[in-house]
Coordinates of C-alpha atoms in Angstrom, one line a residue:
M1090 CA 52.5 -5.4 13.6
S1091 CA 53.9 -8.5 12.0
S1092 CA 53.4 -9.1 8.2
S1093 CA 51.1 -12.2 8.9
I1094 CA 48.8 -10.0 11.1
L1095 CA 48.7 -7.3 8.5
L1096 CA 47.9 -9.9 5.8
L1097 CA 45.0 -11.2 7.9
F1098 CA 43.7 -7.7 8.5
F1099 CA 43.8 -6.7 4.9
T1100 CA 42.2 -10.1 3.9
F1101 CA 39.4 -9.4 6.3
I1102 CA 38.8 -5.9 5.0
L1103 CA 38.8 -7.2 1.4
S1104 CA 36.3 -9.9 2.3
L1105 CA 34.0 -7.2 3.9
F1106 CA 34.3 -5.1 0.8
S1107 CA 33.6 -8.1 -1.5
L1108 CA 30.6 -9.0 0.7
S1109 CA 29.1 -5.4 0.4
L1110 CA 29.6 -5.5 -3.4
S1111 CA 27.8 -8.9 -3.6
Q1112 CA 24.8 -7.7 -1.6
P1113 CA 21.8 -6.9 -3.8
Q1114 CA 21.1 -3.1 -4.0
I1115 CA 17.6 -2.1 -2.9
P1116 CA 16.1 -0.5 -6.0
R1117 CA 14.9 3.2 -5.8
S1118 CA 11.8 2.4 -7.9
F1119 CA 9.5 -0.3 -9.1
R1120 CA 7.4 -0.1 -12.2
I1121 CA 5.0 -3.0 -12.6
N1122 CA 2.9 -3.7 -15.7
C1123 CA 0.0 -5.7 -14.2
G1124 CA -1.2 -8.8 -16.2
A1125 CA 1.7 -8.6 -18.6
P1126 CA 3.7 -11.8 -19.5
S1127 CA 7.1 -10.2 -19.9
P1128 CA 9.1 -7.0 -19.2
I1129 CA 8.8 -4.0 -21.5
D1130 CA 10.6 -0.7 -22.0
F1131 CA 8.2 2.2 -22.0
N1132 CA 8.7 5.9 -21.3
G1133 CA 12.3 5.6 -20.5
H1134 CA 11.8 2.9 -17.9
Q1135 CA 11.7 -0.8 -17.7
W1136 CA 8.4 -2.2 -16.6
L1137 CA 8.3 -5.7 -15.0
P1138 CA 5.5 -8.2 -15.2
D1139 CA 3.6 -8.6 -11.9
S1140 CA 4.0 -12.4 -11.4
N1141 CA 6.8 -12.0 -8.8
F1142 CA 4.7 -9.7 -6.7
I1143 CA 1.3 -11.4 -6.4
S1144 CA -0.1 -14.9 -6.7
A1145 CA -3.8 -14.1 -6.8
G1146 CA -5.9 -13.0 -9.8
E1147 CA -6.1 -13.5 -13.5
N1148 CA -4.2 -11.9 -16.4
K1149 CA -6.5 -10.3 -19.0
T1150 CA -5.8 -8.5 -22.2
V1151 CA -7.6 -5.2 -23.0
P1152 CA -9.3 -5.6 -26.4
Y1153 CA -8.1 -2.2 -27.8
S1154 CA -5.0 -1.9 -30.1
W1155 CA -4.7 1.9 -29.5
V1156 CA -4.0 2.0 -25.8
L1157 CA -0.5 2.5 -24.3
P1158 CA 1.6 -0.6 -23.6
I1159 CA 1.1 -0.5 -19.9
L1160 CA -2.7 -0.3 -20.4
S1161 CA -2.9 -3.2 -22.7
S1162 CA -3.3 -5.8 -19.9
V1163 CA -4.8 -5.9 -16.5
R1164 CA -4.8 -8.3 -13.5
S1165 CA -8.4 -9.0 -12.4
F1166 CA -9.6 -10.4 -9.1
A1167 CA -12.7 -12.5 -8.6
Q1168 CA -14.9 -10.7 -6.3
E1169 CA -16.7 -13.9 -5.0
R1170 CA -20.2 -12.8 -4.1
N1171 CA -19.1 -9.4 -2.7
A1172 CA -17.2 -11.0 0.2
Q1173 CA -15.0 -8.3 1.6
K1174 CA -11.5 -9.3 0.7
K1175 CA -8.3 -7.6 -0.3
F1176 CA -5.8 -8.7 -2.9
C1177 CA -2.3 -7.4 -2.3
Y1178 CA 0.9 -6.9 -4.2
E1179 CA 3.9 -7.4 -2.0
I1180 CA 6.5 -5.0 -3.4
G1181 CA 10.2 -4.9 -2.2
P1182 CA 12.6 -4.9 -0.8
V1183 CA 12.2 -1.3 0.2
I1184 CA 14.1 0.8 2.7
I1185 CA 12.5 0.9 6.1
S1186 CA 11.4 4.5 7.1
A1187 CA 11.9 5.8 3.5
R1188 CA 9.0 7.5 1.9
Y1189 CA 7.7 6.4 -1.5
M1190 CA 5.6 8.0 -4.2
V1191 CA 3.0 5.3 -5.1
R1192 CA 1.0 5.7 -8.3
T1193 CA -1.7 3.1 -9.4
T1194 CA -3.1 3.3 -12.9
Y1195 CA -6.4 1.8 -14.1
F1196 CA -7.8 1.3 -17.5
Y1197 CA -10.9 -1.0 -17.5
G1198 CA -11.2 -1.9 -21.2
G1199 CA -14.4 -3.9 -20.6
V1200 CA -12.4 -6.9 -19.4
N1201 CA -15.3 -8.1 -17.2
G1202 CA -17.5 -8.7 -20.2
V1203 CA -20.7 -7.2 -21.6
R1204 CA -22.7 -7.9 -18.4
H1205 CA -20.5 -5.4 -16.7
E1206 CA -20.2 -2.5 -19.1
K1207 CA -19.2 0.0 -16.4
P1208 CA -16.0 -0.4 -14.4
P1209 CA -16.3 -1.7 -10.8
V1210 CA -15.8 0.7 -7.9
F1211 CA -13.6 -0.8 -5.2
D1212 CA -11.0 0.3 -2.4
Q1213 CA -7.4 0.6 -2.7
I1214 CA -5.1 0.0 0.4
V1215 CA -1.5 0.6 1.2
D1216 CA -0.2 -1.6 4.0
G1217 CA -2.8 -1.2 6.8
T1218 CA -4.1 2.2 5.5
L1219 CA -7.3 2.6 3.5
W1220 CA -6.3 4.9 0.7
G1221 CA -9.7 5.5 -0.8
L1222 CA -12.1 4.5 -3.6
V1223 CA -11.1 3.7 -7.2
N1224 CA -13.8 4.9 -9.5
T1225 CA -12.8 5.0 -13.1
T1226 CA -16.3 5.3 -14.6
E1227 CA -16.1 8.8 -15.9
D1228 CA -12.6 8.5 -17.3
Y1229 CA -13.4 5.2 -19.0
A1230 CA -16.5 6.7 -20.7
H1231 CA -14.0 9.1 -22.4
N1232 CA -11.5 6.3 -23.3
M1233 CA -9.1 7.6 -20.7
S1234 CA -7.2 5.9 -18.0
T1235 CA -7.3 6.9 -14.3
Y1236 CA -4.4 7.3 -11.9
Y1237 CA -4.0 7.8 -8.2
E1238 CA -1.0 9.0 -6.4
G1239 CA 0.1 9.1 -2.8
V1240 CA 3.1 9.3 -0.5
F1241 CA 3.6 6.6 2.0
Q1242 CA 6.4 5.6 4.4
A1243 CA 7.7 2.1 4.4
A1244 CA 7.3 0.6 7.9
R1245 CA 8.7 -2.8 6.9
K1246 CA 10.9 -4.5 4.3
T1247 CA 8.1 -4.7 1.8
M1248 CA 5.0 -2.6 1.0
S1249 CA 1.6 -4.0 0.1
I1250 CA -0.5 -2.3 -2.5
C1251 CA -4.0 -3.9 -2.3
L1252 CA -7.4 -3.8 -4.0
G1253 CA -10.3 -4.3 -1.7
V1254 CA -13.7 -5.7 -2.6
N1255 CA -16.5 -3.6 -1.1
K1256 CA -20.2 -3.4 -1.3
L1257 CA -20.0 -1.0 -4.3
T1258 CA -18.3 -3.8 -6.4
D1259 CA -20.6 -5.7 -8.7
S1260 CA -17.7 -7.1 -10.9
D1261 CA -14.1 -8.0 -10.5
P1262 CA -11.6 -5.3 -9.4
F1263 CA -8.6 -4.8 -11.7
I1264 CA -5.4 -2.9 -12.1
S1265 CA -3.2 -1.9 -15.0
A1266 CA 0.0 -0.6 -13.5
I1267 CA 1.8 0.2 -10.2
E1268 CA 4.7 2.6 -9.8
M1269 CA 6.8 3.2 -6.6
V1270 CA 9.5 5.8 -6.5
M1271 CA 11.6 6.5 -3.4
L1272 CA 11.6 10.2 -2.5
D1273 CA 14.5 12.2 -0.9
A1274 CA 14.1 12.8 2.8
S1275 CA 13.4 16.5 2.1
I1276 CA 10.4 15.9 -0.1
Y1277 CA 7.1 16.8 1.6
N1278 CA 9.2 16.7 4.8
S1279 CA 6.8 18.9 6.8
T1280 CA 4.5 15.8 7.1
K1281 CA 5.0 13.4 9.9
F1282 CA 4.9 10.2 7.9
S1283 CA 5.0 7.9 10.9
Q1284 CA 1.4 9.1 11.5
N1285 CA 0.2 10.4 8.2
A1286 CA 0.3 9.7 4.5
L1287 CA -0.6 12.0 1.5
S1288 CA -3.1 11.2 -1.1
L1289 CA -2.9 13.5 -4.2
I1290 CA -5.9 15.6 -5.0
S1291 CA -4.4 17.8 -7.7
R1292 CA -1.0 18.8 -9.0
N1293 CA -1.0 21.6 -11.6
N1294 CA 1.1 23.5 -14.0
F1295 CA -0.6 26.9 -14.0
G1296 CA -1.0 28.8 -17.2
F1297 CA -0.4 25.7 -19.3
T1298 CA -3.0 24.0 -21.6
G1299 CA -0.9 21.3 -23.3
P1300 CA -0.7 17.6 -22.3
I1301 CA 0.3 16.4 -18.8
L1302 CA 3.8 17.4 -18.0
R1303 CA 6.1 14.4 -17.2
S1304 CA 9.5 15.9 -17.1
P1305 CA 12.8 14.1 -17.3
D1306 CA 14.1 16.8 -14.9
D1307 CA 11.6 15.6 -12.2
Q1308 CA 13.5 12.7 -10.6
F1309 CA 10.4 11.5 -8.9
D1310 CA 8.5 11.2 -12.2
R1311 CA 5.5 13.2 -11.0
L1312 CA 2.6 14.1 -13.3
W1313 CA 1.7 17.8 -13.6
Q1314 CA -1.8 18.5 -15.0
P1315 CA -2.4 21.7 -17.1
F1316 CA -4.5 24.4 -15.6
G1317 CA -5.3 27.2 -18.1
P1318 CA -5.8 29.6 -19.6
H1319 CA -2.4 29.5 -21.4
Q1320 CA 0.0 32.2 -20.3
A1321 CA 3.7 31.7 -21.3
A1322 CA 6.2 33.4 -19.1
T1323 CA 7.8 36.4 -20.9
L1324 CA 11.2 35.2 -19.8
V1325 CA 12.3 31.7 -18.6
P1326 CA 13.3 32.7 -15.0
N1327 CA 16.6 31.7 -13.6
V1328 CA 15.1 29.3 -11.1
S1329 CA 17.2 27.3 -8.7
V1330 CA 15.0 24.2 -8.5
S1331 CA 17.4 22.6 -5.9
G1332 CA 16.4 25.4 -3.6
F1333 CA 12.9 24.0 -3.3
W1334 CA 12.1 21.4 -0.7
N1335 CA 9.8 19.6 -3.1
L1336 CA 12.0 20.0 -6.2
P1337 CA 9.5 20.9 -8.9
P1338 CA 10.8 20.6 -12.4
A1339 CA 12.0 23.7 -14.2
E1340 CA 9.4 23.4 -16.9
I1341 CA 6.5 24.4 -14.6
F1342 CA 8.1 27.9 -14.3
E1343 CA 7.8 28.5 -18.1
T1344 CA 4.2 29.3 -17.8
R1345 CA 2.2 31.1 -15.1
L1346 CA -1.2 32.6 -14.3
A1347 CA -0.8 36.3 -13.6
V1348 CA -2.5 39.6 -13.6
D1349 CA -0.7 43.0 -14.3
S1350 CA -2.3 44.6 -11.3
G1351 CA -5.0 44.1 -8.6
Q1352 CA -6.2 40.9 -7.1
M1353 CA -6.2 37.5 -8.7
E1354 CA -8.6 34.8 -7.6
L1355 CA -8.6 31.1 -8.5
Q1356 CA -11.0 28.2 -7.8
W1357 CA -8.5 25.4 -7.1
P1358 CA -8.6 22.5 -7.1
A1359 CA -11.4 22.2 -9.7
G1360 CA -13.9 20.1 -7.7
H1361 CA -15.5 19.9 -4.2
L1362 CA -13.3 18.6 -1.5
P1363 CA -14.5 16.3 1.4
S1364 CA -14.1 17.7 4.9
S1365 CA -10.5 16.9 5.8
T1366 CA -7.1 18.4 6.4
Y1367 CA -4.9 19.1 3.4
Y1368 CA -1.3 19.6 2.6
I1369 CA -0.9 22.5 0.2
A1370 CA 2.3 23.6 -1.7
L1371 CA 2.4 26.6 -4.0
Y1372 CA 5.3 27.5 -6.3
F1373 CA 6.3 30.9 -7.6
A1374 CA 9.0 32.5 -9.8
D1375 CA 9.1 36.1 -11.0
D1376 CA 9.5 36.4 -14.7
S1377 CA 9.4 40.2 -14.8
N1378 CA 12.1 42.9 -14.7
S1379 CA 10.2 45.0 -12.1
S1380 CA 12.7 46.9 -10.0
S1381 CA 10.4 47.1 -7.1
G1382 CA 9.8 43.4 -7.1
R1383 CA 6.6 41.4 -6.8
S1384 CA 5.0 40.7 -3.4
F1385 CA 1.4 39.8 -2.4
D1386 CA -0.7 38.2 0.3
I1387 CA -2.5 34.8 -0.2
S1388 CA -5.7 33.8 1.4
I1389 CA -7.6 30.5 1.1
N1390 CA -11.4 30.8 1.5
D1391 CA -10.7 34.2 3.0
V1392 CA -8.5 32.8 5.7
P1393 CA -4.9 34.3 5.6
Y1394 CA -2.4 31.7 4.2
I1395 CA 0.7 33.8 3.9
R1396 CA 1.4 37.5 4.1
N1397 CA 3.7 39.6 2.0
I1398 CA 5.4 36.8 0.1
S1399 CA 8.2 38.3 -2.0
V1400 CA 8.7 36.5 -5.3
T1401 CA 12.0 36.7 -7.3
S1402 CA 13.5 35.0 -10.3
S1403 CA 15.2 32.5 -7.9
G1404 CA 11.7 31.2 -7.0
V1405 CA 9.9 30.6 -3.8
A1406 CA 7.5 28.0 -2.3
V1407 CA 5.0 28.1 0.5
F1408 CA 3.6 25.1 2.4
A1409 CA 0.7 24.2 4.7
T1410 CA 0.8 20.8 6.3
Q1411 CA -2.6 20.5 7.9
W1412 CA -5.1 23.0 6.4
P1413 CA -8.8 22.3 6.9
L1414 CA -10.9 22.5 3.9
V1415 CA -14.4 21.4 2.7
G1416 CA -16.3 22.0 -0.6
L1417 CA -15.0 24.5 -3.3
T1418 CA -11.7 26.2 -2.6
R1419 CA -11.0 29.8 -3.5
I1420 CA -7.4 31.2 -3.4
K1421 CA -7.0 34.9 -3.5
F1422 CA -3.8 36.8 -4.3
T1423 CA -3.7 40.4 -3.2
P1424 CA -0.8 42.6 -4.2
A1425 CA 1.1 44.5 -1.5
D1426 CA 1.0 48.3 -1.7
E1427 CA 4.7 48.4 -2.6
S1428 CA 4.6 45.6 -5.3
G1429 CA 5.8 46.5 -8.7
A1430 CA 3.6 44.0 -10.5
G1431 CA 0.5 41.9 -9.9
P1432 CA 0.5 38.4 -8.4
L1433 CA 1.3 35.2 -10.2
I1434 CA 1.5 31.5 -9.6
N1435 CA 3.3 28.8 -11.5
G1436 CA 2.5 25.5 -9.9
G1437 CA 0.7 23.9 -7.0
E1438 CA 0.1 20.6 -5.3
I1439 CA -2.7 19.7 -2.8
F1440 CA -2.9 16.3 -1.0
N1441 CA -5.5 14.9 1.4
V1442 CA -3.7 14.2 4.7
L1443 CA -4.5 10.5 5.6
T1444 CA -4.1 9.0 9.1
V1445 CA -1.9 5.9 8.8
G1446 CA -3.7 2.7 9.7
K1447 CA -2.7 0.3 12.4
R1448 CA -0.4 -2.7 11.7
T1449 CA -0.4 -6.2 13.0
L1450 CA 2.4 -7.1 15.3
L1451 CA 5.4 -7.9 13.0
R1452 CA 6.3 -11.1 14.7
D1453 CA 2.8 -12.5 14.2
V1454 CA 2.9 -11.5 10.6
I1455 CA 6.2 -13.3 10.0
L1456 CA 4.7 -16.5 11.7
L1457 CA 1.6 -16.4 9.5
K1458 CA 3.7 -16.2 6.4
S1459 CA 5.6 -19.2 7.6
I1460 CA 2.4 -21.1 8.1
K1461 CA 1.3 -20.0 4.6
R1462 CA 4.4 -21.5 3.1
R1463 CA 3.6 -24.9 4.4
L1464 CA 0.1 -24.8 2.8
L1465 CA 0.0 -25.9 -0.8
N1466 CA -3.1 -23.8 -1.6
P1467 CA -3.4 -21.0 0.9
P1468 CA -6.3 -18.6 0.7
H1469 CA -5.8 -16.1 -2.2
D1470 CA -6.0 -13.0 0.1
W1471 CA -3.3 -14.0 2.5
N1472 CA -1.1 -11.1 1.6
G1473 CA -0.7 -7.6 3.0
D1474 CA -1.5 -6.9 6.6
P1475 CA -3.4 -9.8 8.2
C1476 CA -5.7 -7.5 10.3
F1477 CA -6.0 -4.1 8.7
P1478 CA -7.6 -2.0 7.5
T1479 CA -10.7 -2.8 9.5
G1480 CA -13.0 -5.1 7.6
Y1481 CA -10.2 -6.5 5.5
S1482 CA -8.5 -9.1 7.7
W1483 CA -7.3 -12.3 5.9
T1484 CA -9.8 -15.1 5.4
G1485 CA -10.1 -17.1 8.6
I1486 CA -8.1 -14.6 10.7
S1487 CA -9.4 -12.8 13.8
C1488 CA -7.3 -10.2 15.6
S1489 CA -7.2 -8.5 19.0
N1490 CA -7.8 -4.9 19.9
G1491 CA -5.5 -2.5 21.6
T1492 CA -2.1 -1.0 20.7
R1493 CA -0.4 -4.4 20.1
V1494 CA -2.6 -6.2 17.6
R1495 CA -2.3 -10.0 17.8
I1496 CA -3.6 -12.9 15.9
I1497 CA -6.1 -14.6 18.2
S1498 CA -8.0 -17.0 16.0
I1499 CA -7.3 -19.0 12.8
N1500 CA -10.5 -20.6 11.3
L1501 CA -10.0 -22.3 7.9
M1502 CA -12.7 -24.9 8.1
N1503 CA -13.8 -26.3 4.8
M1504 CA -11.3 -24.4 2.7
G1505 CA -9.9 -27.4 0.7
L1506 CA -6.5 -26.9 2.2
S1507 CA -3.6 -29.3 1.6
G1508 CA 0.0 -29.3 2.8
S1509 CA 1.1 -29.5 6.4
L1510 CA 0.7 -27.4 9.6
S1511 CA 3.8 -25.5 10.4
P1512 CA 5.2 -25.8 14.0
D1513 CA 5.4 -22.0 13.9
I1514 CA 1.7 -21.9 14.6
A1515 CA 2.7 -22.6 18.3
N1516 CA 4.6 -19.3 18.4
L1517 CA 1.4 -17.3 17.8
T1518 CA 1.1 -17.0 21.5
A1519 CA -2.1 -15.0 21.6
L1520 CA -4.2 -17.7 19.8
N1521 CA -7.3 -19.0 21.5
T1522 CA -8.8 -20.8 18.6
I1523 CA -7.5 -23.1 15.8
V1524 CA -10.2 -24.5 13.5
L1525 CA -8.9 -26.5 10.5
R1526 CA -11.8 -28.9 10.2
N1527 CA -12.6 -30.8 6.9
N1528 CA -9.4 -30.1 4.8
S1529 CA -6.7 -32.4 3.5
L1530 CA -3.9 -31.4 5.8
S1531 CA -1.3 -34.1 6.4
G1532 CA 1.9 -34.5 8.5
F1533 CA 2.2 -34.5 12.3
I1534 CA 0.3 -32.4 14.7
P1535 CA 2.9 -30.0 16.1
S1536 CA 3.8 -31.0 19.7
M1537 CA 4.7 -27.4 20.5
L1538 CA 1.0 -26.5 20.5
G1539 CA 1.2 -27.2 24.2
K1540 CA 2.9 -23.9 24.5
L1541 CA -0.3 -21.9 23.6
N1542 CA -1.4 -20.9 27.1
H1543 CA -4.6 -19.2 25.8
L1544 CA -5.8 -21.9 23.5
E1545 CA -9.4 -22.9 24.1
I1546 CA -10.4 -24.7 20.9
L1547 CA -8.3 -27.0 18.7
S1548 CA -10.3 -28.6 15.9
L1549 CA -8.4 -30.6 13.5
E1550 CA -10.9 -33.3 12.6
D1551 CA -11.6 -34.6 9.1
N1552 CA -8.0 -34.2 7.8
Q1553 CA -5.1 -36.6 7.1
F1554 CA -2.8 -36.0 10.1
I1555 CA -0.6 -38.8 11.1
G1556 CA 1.5 -39.9 14.2
P1557 CA 0.6 -39.6 17.8
I1558 CA -1.5 -37.1 19.7
P1559 CA 0.8 -34.7 21.4
S1560 CA 0.6 -35.3 25.2
S1561 CA 1.7 -31.7 25.7
L1562 CA -1.9 -30.5 24.9
A1563 CA -2.8 -31.6 28.4
D1564 CA -0.6 -28.8 29.7
V1565 CA -2.9 -26.2 28.1
T1566 CA -5.1 -25.3 31.1
S1567 CA -7.4 -23.2 29.1
L1568 CA -8.2 -26.0 26.5
R1569 CA -11.9 -27.0 26.5
K1570 CA -12.4 -28.5 23.0
L1571 CA -10.1 -30.9 21.2
H1572 CA -11.5 -32.6 18.1
L1573 CA -9.2 -35.0 16.3
E1574 CA -11.5 -37.6 14.7
N1575 CA -11.2 -38.8 11.1
N1576 CA -7.5 -38.5 10.7
N1577 CA -4.7 -41.1 10.4
L1578 CA -3.4 -40.7 13.9
S1579 CA -1.8 -43.6 15.6
G1580 CA -0.3 -44.6 19.0
T1581 CA -1.9 -44.4 22.5
V1582 CA -4.2 -41.7 23.5
P1583 CA -2.5 -39.7 26.2
K1584 CA -4.0 -40.5 29.6
S1585 CA -3.6 -36.9 30.7
L1586 CA -6.0 -35.8 28.0
L1587 CA -8.6 -38.4 28.8
E1588 CA -8.5 -37.3 32.5
K1589 CA -8.5 -33.6 31.8
P1590 CA -11.5 -32.1 33.5
D1591 CA -14.2 -30.3 31.4
L1592 CA -12.5 -31.1 28.2
D1593 CA -14.6 -31.9 25.2
F1594 CA -12.3 -34.5 23.5
T1595 CA -13.2 -36.5 20.5
F1596 CA -10.7 -38.8 18.6
T1597 CA -12.9 -41.5 17.1
P1598 CA -13.9 -42.7 14.5
G1599 CA -11.2 -42.7 11.8
N1600 CA -7.9 -43.1 13.7
S1601 CA -5.7 -46.1 14.7
L1602 CA -5.4 -45.1 18.2
S1603 CA -5.4 -47.3 21.4
L1604 CA -6.4 -46.5 24.9
P1605 CA -3.9 -46.5 27.8
A1606 CA -3.9 -49.7 29.9
G1607 CA -6.9 -49.9 32.2
Q1608 CA -8.7 -47.2 30.4
N1609 CA -12.2 -48.0 29.2
T1610 CA -13.5 -44.7 27.7

C-alpha cells in the first residue's frame, strides 16, 4: 500500500474518531427543578430548570422558607374549566429501548390560592401510558411532599412526562420535580418492558425506623422507606450486592426483621392494594453464625411463593413478575425443619404492573411537530403523544382506531392561531378533515394538499392566506367541502374545482379572485 493511500486511510480514521468525540453524549439521568429560574446543586446532583423541557404552564414560588430547594417552586398549569387536557414535559435525548426510573415529586404549598386550600387531584402520564392519580392531600396536610416512582422503557428519542386534567381537578395541576435515571439492562429484567411498565407501591428497608434511605451506593438513586420495628443486624453481612439482579444498596442489609424461631408474618405493603398483578422482589442476607444455615418457605396470602429458600451471608433475592393481589397482603415466613435459625427479611420492593399504552404512528407525530413549528402560538397541550392515553388527545386532533393509529382530523377553528400552514400537513395521508376556520394564518395554501386522497373537508376561511387556490385540490376525489372565503387569495379560480361535481365550494367574499374565461358562477 502506497504512503499516500495510507495517509488517506489514517486521515479517514482520525476524522471518524474526531466525529465520535464531537457527538453529544446522551445523559444517563435528568433532574429537573420545575418552576425554577436557574440550575442548582442539591443532594450531590445538578438540577436543571424546566424551561427547556416544556413551554406551557406558569412558574410559581412556594411561600415557605423551610422547604427543600427542589420544593421551593412549582410549575402550575391552568385547568381551563376542567377540559381534559394533558401538559407534557419532553425529556431527552434518551436511549431507545433503555429503561428509566422515573420519579415525580409534588409539594403543593398552597400555590393556587386560598380558594383552593387542598391540592388538586389529577392524572400523571408517561408517553401514551396512564400512570395513575396524583393525590397529595394527606401528605400536604402533614407538611410533607409526595413522590411517585415507576420504571418505563423509552420507545423513542424522547420521553414525555405529563400531567392530565381530569374531572377530579378543581384547581390547577402542578409539579415540583422530575427525575429520570437510566437503569442497567439487568434491573427488573424479568419484566417485558415492551408490553409493561412498573409503578412503585412500596420499597422498604425492613427493621429500620430512621429517615428514608437514599444511599450513594445505589447508582439508581432509589428511595428506601423504613419499615420497623428497629432491628439492627448483629453483624454486617459480607453481602455481594453485585450478585443481585436489582442491585440493592449494602445499607439495607444492616437491619432486618427476624424471629429466633417459629413463623414470622408481616402485613406488607401497609395499605390495601387494588386488584391487579404485581412485581415483588424480596432481599435477604443471613447475619447469623448458625452452622446449619437459615432456610424457610414464603407464602403470600397463603399461596406458596417460594419453598425452602436458603439464605447465607452472600445474600439472595427472590422475584415474582406477575403476582395477582387485592386488598391487604400477608407474607408468611415458615422455617424449614432443618433450619438453624428463624426467618428474616432485609428489604423488599413491590410494583404494580401496568400495561403500556398505545402510541401514535411515529411518522404522523413527526409531521405534527413540523406543523407546530410553523405556528406562532400552537395549543399549549401539543406535546407528548397526540392520541394517547384515551381521552387525552391533543386539542383539535382526532385519531383512528386499530393497530396503526393515525391522525385523521385536525380541527383548530377559532383558536387565535397565527403563523403559516406547513406543507408537511400534506404528508398526513390519513387526514379526512382539516378545519382552520377563523384564525390569523398567513402564507400560501400548500399545493401538496392534493395528495390527501381521503380528504373530505378543507375549511380555511376567515384567515389571511395569500396566493392562488391550488388546482391540485380538484384531484382529491373524496373532497366534498372546500371553504376559502375571507382570505387574501388572488389569481384565477381553478375551473376544475368549479366543475367538480357535488363539491360545496365557497371562495367569496373577501378574496381578489377572478373566474376563468366564460365562467359565470
